[in-house]
Short mmCIF file of C-alpha atoms in Angstrom, two decimals:
data_model
loop_
_atom_site.label_atom_id
_atom_site.label_comp_id
_atom_site.label_asym_id
_atom_site.label_seq_id
_atom_site.Cartn_x
_atom_site.Cartn_y
_atom_site.Cartn_z
CA MET A 1 -2.97 21.78 14.44
CA LEU A 2 -5.51 19.03 15.01
CA ILE A 3 -9.16 19.98 15.06
CA LYS A 4 -10.70 19.04 18.42
CA LYS A 5 -13.76 16.88 17.78
CA ASP A 6 -15.81 14.58 19.91
CA HIS A 7 -13.70 11.44 20.38
CA LEU A 8 -16.63 9.09 19.96
CA TYR A 9 -17.59 10.72 16.65
CA ALA A 10 -14.01 10.52 15.38
CA SER A 11 -13.63 6.92 16.50
CA VAL A 12 -16.85 5.89 14.75
CA TRP A 13 -15.64 7.51 11.51
CA ALA A 14 -12.28 5.70 11.70
CA PHE A 15 -14.04 2.43 12.49
CA LEU A 16 -16.42 2.82 9.55
CA ALA A 17 -13.72 3.92 7.11
CA VAL A 18 -11.25 1.13 7.87
CA GLY A 19 -14.04 -1.43 8.27
CA ALA A 20 -15.62 -0.53 4.92
CA LEU A 21 -12.26 -0.91 3.16
CA LEU A 22 -11.43 -4.21 4.87
CA PHE A 23 -14.86 -5.72 4.17
CA ASN A 24 -15.10 -4.25 0.67
CA SER A 25 -14.42 -7.61 -0.98
CA MET A 26 -17.20 -9.28 0.99
CA PHE A 27 -19.92 -6.62 0.81
CA GLY A 28 -18.89 -4.80 -2.38
CA GLY A 29 -21.07 -1.83 -3.22
CA VAL A 30 -22.60 -1.61 0.27
CA ALA A 31 -19.17 -1.24 1.91
CA ALA A 32 -18.09 1.31 -0.70
CA LEU A 33 -21.29 3.29 -0.15
CA ILE A 34 -20.74 3.35 3.62
CA PHE A 35 -17.19 4.57 3.06
CA LEU A 36 -18.32 7.34 0.69
CA ILE A 37 -21.21 8.54 2.88
CA ALA A 38 -19.19 8.54 6.09
CA GLY A 39 -16.22 10.15 4.33
CA CYS A 40 -18.25 12.90 2.71
CA ILE A 41 -19.98 13.76 5.98
CA TYR A 42 -16.72 13.86 7.90
CA ALA A 43 -14.83 15.86 5.25
CA ALA A 44 -17.72 18.30 4.76
CA SER A 45 -18.04 18.88 8.51
CA GLY A 46 -14.81 20.86 8.34
CA ILE A 47 -14.61 21.84 4.68
CA THR A 48 -12.17 24.71 5.21
CA PHE A 49 -9.79 22.45 7.09
CA THR A 50 -10.25 19.69 4.47
CA LEU A 51 -9.27 22.01 1.61
CA LYS A 52 -6.27 23.32 3.55
CA ALA A 53 -5.10 19.78 4.40
CA CYS A 54 -5.36 18.73 0.74
CA ARG A 55 -3.35 21.78 -0.39
CA GLN A 56 -0.65 21.02 2.19
CA ASN A 57 -0.42 17.44 0.90
CA TRP A 58 -0.53 18.30 -2.80
CA GLU A 59 2.00 15.58 -3.68
CA LEU A 60 -0.63 12.93 -3.03
CA PHE A 61 -2.83 14.41 -5.76
CA LEU A 62 -0.29 14.40 -8.61
CA ILE A 63 -1.02 10.86 -9.78
CA PRO A 64 -4.80 11.11 -9.14
CA ALA A 65 -4.77 14.27 -11.29
CA LEU A 66 -3.03 12.44 -14.14
CA CYS A 67 -5.48 9.56 -13.73
CA LEU A 68 -8.37 11.98 -14.07
CA VAL A 69 -6.91 13.53 -17.23
CA SER A 70 -6.41 10.04 -18.69
CA VAL A 71 -10.19 9.77 -19.05
CA VAL A 72 -9.70 11.76 -22.28
CA TRP A 73 -7.88 8.89 -24.02
CA SER A 74 -9.50 5.98 -22.18
CA ASP A 75 -11.38 3.37 -24.22
CA ILE A 76 -14.04 3.28 -21.49
CA PRO A 77 -14.34 6.95 -20.41
CA THR A 78 -17.54 6.56 -18.37
CA PHE A 79 -16.17 3.73 -16.23
CA SER A 80 -12.78 5.42 -16.00
CA LEU A 81 -14.34 8.69 -14.82
CA ARG A 82 -16.28 6.91 -12.09
CA ALA A 83 -13.15 5.08 -10.95
CA ASN A 84 -11.22 8.35 -10.93
CA ILE A 85 -13.80 10.13 -8.78
CA GLN A 86 -13.72 7.23 -6.32
CA PHE A 87 -9.92 7.28 -6.34
CA LEU A 88 -9.81 11.03 -5.70
CA LEU A 89 -12.33 10.79 -2.86
CA THR A 90 -10.36 7.97 -1.23
CA THR A 91 -7.30 10.23 -1.29
CA VAL A 92 -9.19 13.16 0.25
CA PHE A 93 -10.71 11.02 3.01
CA ALA A 94 -7.30 9.55 3.91
CA VAL A 95 -5.77 13.03 4.20
CA VAL A 96 -8.68 14.19 6.37
CA ILE A 97 -8.52 11.25 8.77
CA ALA A 98 -4.73 11.54 9.08
CA ARG A 99 -4.93 15.25 9.91
CA ARG A 100 -8.02 15.32 12.14
CA LEU A 101 -7.69 12.19 14.25
CA THR A 102 -5.08 11.80 16.95
CA LEU A 103 -2.69 8.91 16.42
CA ASN A 104 -4.10 6.93 19.36
CA LEU A 105 -7.70 7.31 18.17
CA PHE A 106 -6.75 6.16 14.70
CA LEU A 107 -4.73 3.19 15.95
CA ARG A 108 -7.31 1.98 18.48
CA SER A 109 -10.35 2.36 16.23
CA SER A 110 -8.58 0.66 13.32
CA ALA A 111 -7.28 -2.14 15.55
CA VAL A 112 -10.79 -3.06 16.74
CA VAL A 113 -12.25 -3.50 13.26
CA MET A 114 -9.04 -5.15 12.01
CA LEU A 115 -9.21 -7.68 14.83
CA ILE A 116 -12.77 -8.55 13.81
CA ALA A 117 -11.70 -9.01 10.17
CA MET A 118 -8.69 -11.13 11.11
CA LEU A 119 -10.69 -13.38 13.47
CA ILE A 120 -13.31 -14.01 10.79
CA SER A 121 -10.57 -14.79 8.26
CA LEU A 122 -8.70 -17.07 10.67
CA PHE A 123 -11.73 -19.26 11.28
CA SER A 124 -13.13 -18.92 7.77
CA SER A 125 -13.41 -21.84 5.40
CA ARG A 126 -13.45 -19.61 2.29
CA THR A 127 -10.77 -20.69 -0.15
CA ALA A 128 -9.88 -20.06 -3.78
CA LEU A 129 -8.27 -22.16 -6.48
CA ASN A 130 -5.17 -20.76 -8.20
CA GLY A 131 -5.71 -21.51 -11.89
CA MET A 132 -1.98 -21.41 -12.65
CA THR A 133 -0.79 -23.79 -9.92
CA GLY A 134 -3.90 -25.69 -8.85
CA GLU A 135 -3.21 -24.65 -5.24
CA ILE A 136 -6.17 -24.09 -2.93
CA SER A 137 -5.56 -21.12 -0.62
CA LEU A 138 -7.34 -19.42 2.24
CA ILE A 139 -8.90 -16.07 1.28
CA GLY A 140 -11.04 -15.34 4.36
CA ILE A 141 -13.20 -12.25 3.88
CA PHE A 142 -11.16 -11.18 0.84
CA ASN A 143 -11.36 -12.09 -2.84
CA SER A 144 -7.90 -13.65 -3.28
CA LYS A 145 -4.88 -14.96 -1.40
CA ASN A 146 -2.84 -11.92 -2.44
CA ASN A 147 -5.55 -9.60 -1.17
CA LEU A 148 -5.70 -11.46 2.13
CA ALA A 149 -1.93 -11.33 2.51
CA THR A 150 -1.54 -7.61 1.79
CA ASN A 151 -4.43 -6.61 4.06
CA THR A 152 -3.04 -8.82 6.82
CA ALA A 153 0.33 -7.09 6.40
CA MET A 154 -1.39 -3.74 7.02
CA CYS A 155 -2.91 -5.19 10.20
CA ILE A 156 0.51 -6.37 11.39
CA ALA A 157 2.09 -2.95 10.75
CA LEU A 158 -0.64 -1.19 12.74
CA ALA A 159 -0.53 -3.82 15.51
CA ILE A 160 3.22 -3.39 15.98
CA THR A 161 2.87 0.40 16.16
CA LEU A 162 0.01 0.21 18.66
CA SER A 163 1.62 -2.41 20.89
CA MET A 164 4.95 -0.53 21.02
CA ASN A 165 3.48 2.92 21.59
CA LYS A 166 4.53 3.74 25.17
CA LYS A 167 2.32 6.85 25.25
CA ILE A 168 -0.88 4.84 24.97
CA ASP A 169 -2.80 3.04 27.72
CA PHE A 170 -2.09 -0.58 28.69
CA THR A 171 -5.42 -1.93 27.40
CA SER A 172 -4.81 -0.49 23.94
CA ARG A 173 -1.30 -1.95 23.83
CA MET A 174 -2.74 -5.36 24.72
CA LEU A 175 -5.24 -4.89 21.88
CA GLY A 176 -2.27 -4.30 19.58
CA LEU A 177 -0.54 -7.46 20.79
CA LEU A 178 -3.71 -9.51 20.27
CA LEU A 179 -4.12 -8.12 16.76
CA LEU A 180 -0.48 -8.91 16.04
CA LEU A 181 -0.93 -12.52 17.19
CA ILE A 182 -4.13 -13.15 15.22
CA SER A 183 -2.81 -11.40 12.08
CA THR A 184 0.38 -13.46 12.17
CA LEU A 185 -1.66 -16.68 12.42
CA VAL A 186 -3.75 -15.59 9.41
CA LEU A 187 -0.63 -14.80 7.40
CA VAL A 188 0.87 -18.21 8.18
CA LYS A 189 -2.42 -19.95 7.36
CA ALA A 190 -2.59 -18.11 4.03
CA LYS A 191 0.70 -19.76 2.99
CA SER A 192 1.85 -16.74 1.01
CA LEU A 193 5.64 -17.00 0.90
CA GLY A 194 6.03 -13.59 -0.74
CA ALA A 195 3.87 -11.82 1.86
CA ILE A 196 5.65 -13.52 4.77
CA VAL A 197 9.07 -12.56 3.39
CA PHE A 198 7.94 -8.98 2.69
CA VAL A 199 6.43 -8.56 6.17
CA ILE A 200 9.53 -9.87 7.93
CA CYS A 201 11.85 -7.78 5.74
CA SER A 202 9.75 -4.62 6.13
CA ILE A 203 9.78 -4.96 9.92
CA LEU A 204 13.55 -5.47 9.91
CA ILE A 205 14.05 -2.54 7.55
CA SER A 206 11.83 -0.33 9.74
CA PHE A 207 13.86 -1.03 12.87
CA ILE A 208 17.13 -0.62 10.98
CA ILE A 209 15.96 2.77 9.68
CA VAL A 210 14.90 3.81 13.19
CA TYR A 211 18.27 2.76 14.60
CA TYR A 212 20.17 4.48 11.79
CA GLN A 213 18.23 7.75 12.02
CA ASN A 214 18.72 7.85 15.78
CA LEU A 215 22.49 7.59 15.49
CA LEU A 216 24.38 10.77 16.33
CA LEU A 217 26.30 11.26 13.09
CA ASP A 218 27.71 14.39 11.52
CA SER A 219 26.20 15.48 8.21
CA PHE A 220 29.26 14.42 6.16
CA THR A 221 29.27 10.85 7.51
CA ARG A 222 25.51 10.48 7.17
CA SER A 223 25.63 11.74 3.59
CA LYS A 224 28.27 9.17 2.65
CA LEU A 225 26.34 6.37 4.34
CA ASN A 226 23.17 7.42 2.54
CA TRP A 227 24.95 7.18 -0.81
CA LEU A 228 26.38 3.79 0.18
CA MET A 229 22.89 2.48 0.90
CA VAL A 230 21.56 3.83 -2.41
CA LEU A 231 24.38 2.17 -4.36
CA THR A 232 23.88 -1.08 -2.43
CA PHE A 233 20.19 -1.04 -3.28
CA LEU A 234 20.91 -0.41 -6.97
CA PHE A 235 23.41 -3.28 -6.94
CA VAL A 236 20.79 -5.63 -5.46
CA ILE A 237 18.25 -4.61 -8.11
CA CYS A 238 20.79 -5.15 -10.89
CA PHE A 239 21.68 -8.55 -9.42
CA ILE A 240 18.02 -9.59 -9.36
CA VAL A 241 17.49 -8.44 -12.96
CA PHE A 242 20.65 -10.29 -14.05
CA SER A 243 19.43 -13.45 -12.27
CA LEU A 244 16.13 -13.27 -14.13
CA ILE A 245 17.92 -12.85 -17.48
CA ASN A 246 20.58 -15.56 -17.19
CA GLY A 247 18.26 -18.22 -15.74
CA SER A 248 19.85 -18.60 -12.31
CA PHE A 249 16.66 -17.34 -10.70
CA ASN A 250 14.67 -20.10 -12.44
CA GLU A 251 17.11 -22.72 -11.17
CA PHE A 252 16.85 -21.39 -7.63
CA MET A 253 13.04 -21.44 -7.71
CA TYR A 254 13.01 -25.02 -9.03
CA ASN A 255 15.35 -26.06 -6.21
CA ILE A 256 12.94 -24.77 -3.54
CA GLY A 257 9.92 -26.23 -5.32
CA LYS A 258 8.43 -22.94 -6.50
CA ASP A 259 7.16 -21.73 -9.86
CA PRO A 260 9.97 -19.78 -11.62
CA THR A 261 7.37 -17.65 -13.44
CA LEU A 262 6.19 -16.42 -10.01
CA THR A 263 2.70 -17.77 -10.67
CA GLY A 264 2.67 -16.35 -14.18
CA ARG A 265 3.99 -12.92 -13.21
CA THR A 266 6.95 -12.98 -15.60
CA LEU A 267 4.54 -13.75 -18.46
CA LEU A 268 2.40 -10.78 -17.38
CA TRP A 269 5.43 -8.49 -17.31
CA GLU A 270 6.35 -9.54 -20.83
CA ARG A 271 2.84 -8.75 -22.06
CA GLY A 272 2.96 -5.45 -20.17
CA GLY A 273 6.20 -4.54 -21.94
CA HIS A 274 4.50 -4.94 -25.31
CA LEU A 275 1.60 -2.71 -24.23
CA ILE A 276 4.00 -0.04 -22.96
CA ALA A 277 5.75 -0.06 -26.34
CA GLU A 278 2.41 0.51 -28.08
CA ARG A 279 1.45 3.55 -25.94
CA PRO A 280 4.68 4.67 -24.27
CA LEU A 281 3.94 8.26 -23.23
CA LEU A 282 0.43 8.30 -21.74
CA GLY A 283 -0.61 4.64 -21.53
CA VAL A 284 -4.12 3.26 -21.96
CA GLY A 285 -5.67 5.30 -19.14
CA PHE A 286 -6.40 4.66 -15.47
CA GLN A 287 -8.12 1.27 -15.03
CA SER A 288 -8.86 1.21 -18.77
CA LEU A 289 -7.44 -2.17 -19.75
CA PHE A 290 -9.13 -4.93 -17.77
CA TYR A 291 -12.73 -4.70 -18.92
CA ILE A 292 -14.99 -7.29 -20.54
CA GLY A 293 -14.65 -7.23 -24.30
CA ASN A 294 -11.05 -6.00 -24.40
CA ASN A 295 -9.12 -8.60 -26.40
CA VAL A 296 -5.90 -8.09 -24.43
CA ALA A 297 -7.69 -8.43 -21.10
CA GLU A 298 -9.67 -11.47 -22.21
CA ASP A 299 -6.46 -13.14 -23.37
CA ILE A 300 -4.70 -12.47 -20.04
CA TRP A 301 -7.70 -13.73 -18.06
CA ALA A 302 -7.80 -16.90 -20.13
CA ILE A 303 -4.06 -17.58 -19.72
CA HIS A 304 -4.31 -17.17 -15.94
CA HIS A 305 -7.52 -19.20 -15.69
CA VAL A 306 -9.59 -16.48 -14.04
CA PRO A 307 -13.15 -15.52 -15.03
CA SER A 308 -13.71 -12.72 -17.49
CA GLY A 309 -14.19 -9.42 -15.70
CA ALA A 310 -12.17 -10.37 -12.62
CA GLY A 311 -10.10 -7.65 -10.99
CA PHE A 312 -6.55 -7.92 -12.27
CA ASN A 313 -3.24 -6.09 -12.61
CA PHE A 314 0.31 -6.75 -13.82
CA HIS A 315 1.65 -7.70 -10.37
CA ASN A 316 4.45 -5.17 -10.67
CA MET A 317 3.91 -1.52 -9.77
CA TYR A 318 6.36 -0.20 -12.36
CA VAL A 319 4.88 -2.22 -15.21
CA ASP A 320 1.29 -1.57 -14.13
CA ILE A 321 1.57 2.21 -13.86
CA SER A 322 3.51 2.37 -17.15
CA VAL A 323 0.76 0.46 -18.94
CA GLU A 324 -2.04 2.64 -17.51
CA LEU A 325 -0.34 6.05 -17.33
CA GLY A 326 2.67 5.65 -19.60
CA LEU A 327 6.20 6.83 -18.94
CA LEU A 328 4.80 10.13 -17.67
CA GLY A 329 2.98 8.27 -14.91
CA LEU A 330 6.08 6.21 -14.14
CA PHE A 331 8.13 9.40 -13.88
CA LEU A 332 5.67 10.96 -11.41
CA TYR A 333 5.60 7.72 -9.43
CA LEU A 334 9.41 7.58 -9.16
CA ILE A 335 9.49 11.24 -8.11
CA PHE A 336 6.87 10.44 -5.49
CA ILE A 337 8.91 7.53 -4.11
CA THR A 338 12.06 9.67 -4.07
CA MET A 339 10.27 12.36 -2.06
CA ILE A 340 9.13 9.77 0.49
CA ILE A 341 12.62 8.29 0.89
CA ARG A 342 14.23 11.72 1.25
CA LYS A 343 11.68 12.72 3.85
CA ILE A 344 12.36 9.60 5.93
CA PHE A 345 16.13 10.04 5.84
CA ASN A 346 15.85 13.73 6.72
CA PHE A 347 14.41 12.89 10.13
CA LYS A 348 16.89 13.35 12.95
CA HIS A 349 14.98 11.03 15.26
CA ILE A 350 12.26 8.37 14.95
CA THR A 351 10.50 6.89 17.98
CA VAL A 352 9.22 3.30 17.90
CA GLY A 353 5.42 3.32 18.10
CA SER A 354 5.11 6.88 16.79
CA SER A 355 3.37 8.18 13.68
CA HIS A 356 6.70 8.27 11.84
CA PHE A 357 7.39 4.66 12.82
CA PHE A 358 3.96 3.62 11.49
CA ALA A 359 4.64 5.43 8.22
CA VAL A 360 8.10 3.89 7.81
CA THR A 361 6.73 0.39 8.46
CA ILE A 362 3.87 0.81 5.98
CA MET A 363 6.06 2.34 3.28
CA SER A 364 8.79 -0.30 3.75
CA TYR A 365 6.29 -3.07 3.11
CA LEU A 366 4.63 -1.33 0.18
CA PHE A 367 7.96 -0.54 -1.44
CA LEU A 368 9.11 -4.16 -1.22
CA GLN A 369 5.76 -5.23 -2.59
CA THR A 370 6.08 -3.05 -5.70
CA PHE A 371 8.20 -5.67 -7.44
CA LEU A 372 5.57 -8.43 -7.22
CA GLU A 373 2.29 -6.56 -6.71
CA ALA A 374 0.56 -3.41 -7.99
CA ALA A 375 -1.67 -2.21 -5.19
CA TRP A 376 -0.58 1.38 -4.51
CA PHE A 377 -3.15 3.30 -6.54
CA GLU A 378 -6.54 1.62 -6.22
CA GLN A 379 -9.67 3.22 -4.81
CA PHE A 380 -11.42 1.68 -1.81
CA THR A 381 -8.41 -0.31 -0.58
CA ILE A 382 -6.83 -0.26 2.87
CA ILE A 383 -3.40 -0.35 1.20
CA TYR A 384 -3.84 2.94 -0.64
CA PHE A 385 -5.64 4.46 2.35
CA PHE A 386 -2.76 3.64 4.70
CA MET A 387 -0.21 4.79 2.13
CA CYS A 388 -1.85 8.23 2.00
CA ILE A 389 -2.07 8.42 5.80
CA SER A 390 1.62 7.49 6.03
CA CYS A 391 2.57 10.26 3.60
CA VAL A 392 0.65 12.81 5.67
CA TYR A 393 2.41 11.64 8.84
CA LEU A 394 5.81 11.97 7.15
CA LYS A 395 5.15 15.67 6.44
CA GLU A 396 4.25 16.48 10.04
CA GLU A 397 6.02 16.56 13.38
CA GLU A 398 6.25 13.15 14.98
CA ARG A 399 3.12 12.15 16.90
CA TYR A 400 3.14 9.93 19.94
CA GLU A 401 -0.52 10.10 20.93
#
């Protein structure tokens, strides 16, 4: 049951939380401090409810718990501990906002601050040079083209949900349509082929899942179709891996004028494989690789022509989590994904514009992104925040308002 709070108070908290995460790249520590202060006040204002909500969503705390334990074998325990506390608090705040705010309050408050961020980015002249390709790309209020693209994708997912929610007022739906328009323009201006493809595919997948789950099928037929989809997905993955190995993928990328290394990603994955082999079980520890003075990190930064100390990852969720948390972390991550997929396909009905629709859209995009990005488990990011909110929604009855 939702806790009834003053709507203005709840809206301000949602606005501050989402705004702080969106503008984190621009304002850094100030934005993070606003997020922490607002989050602590809001979570502490109903501490009994907060603790109960966290217990009910214990799955979200499995990987943060392993991250916290990894401080023991981290090369930089002090920094790692601070990052872990921030990561844990981000998880708690996401659970609280998902449970305490109505869907409409969350969507409207988030849409307002997202629209501000997207308008600033659209008319911004801030760009960044890609050291691997020499390409100059729009970054807006963010610190990289990839960051801009993924945050814009979150805006599009929320905008579609808000604009198609028939239980909400007309003005709010128009706000969703405006956010959708501006976010789409930003995504096109960013010229991120991967993000555009992922956004389009995630939207298509979301509507396909909604259509499929709303079909009146007997349990035997649905079970067989579920297995067919799983086998089809595994076949596609095997085909992609085979294409990478035999060189056909490289030929295809050359034909369309793109870098076959995916802007150095394949080189990163190879280096990640070596690191996994060195510490296979537990990894190097949460966020314990890319720090100034680490020879491996300095080498990777130099190869990719980025300044020492820049935020970085292996641009593949499976490689990244295996490097930081070992095969144990990868196992927990795969279990976590399996639980999400099973939950989605256990729904007998999904309504477009509902909380379940929002969760399916977010998770579809993030899952597609796992093969080229590693943004699931990072503190103070809108991506992780929305992922946690989506997981909470998937455990509850469908919300419409």
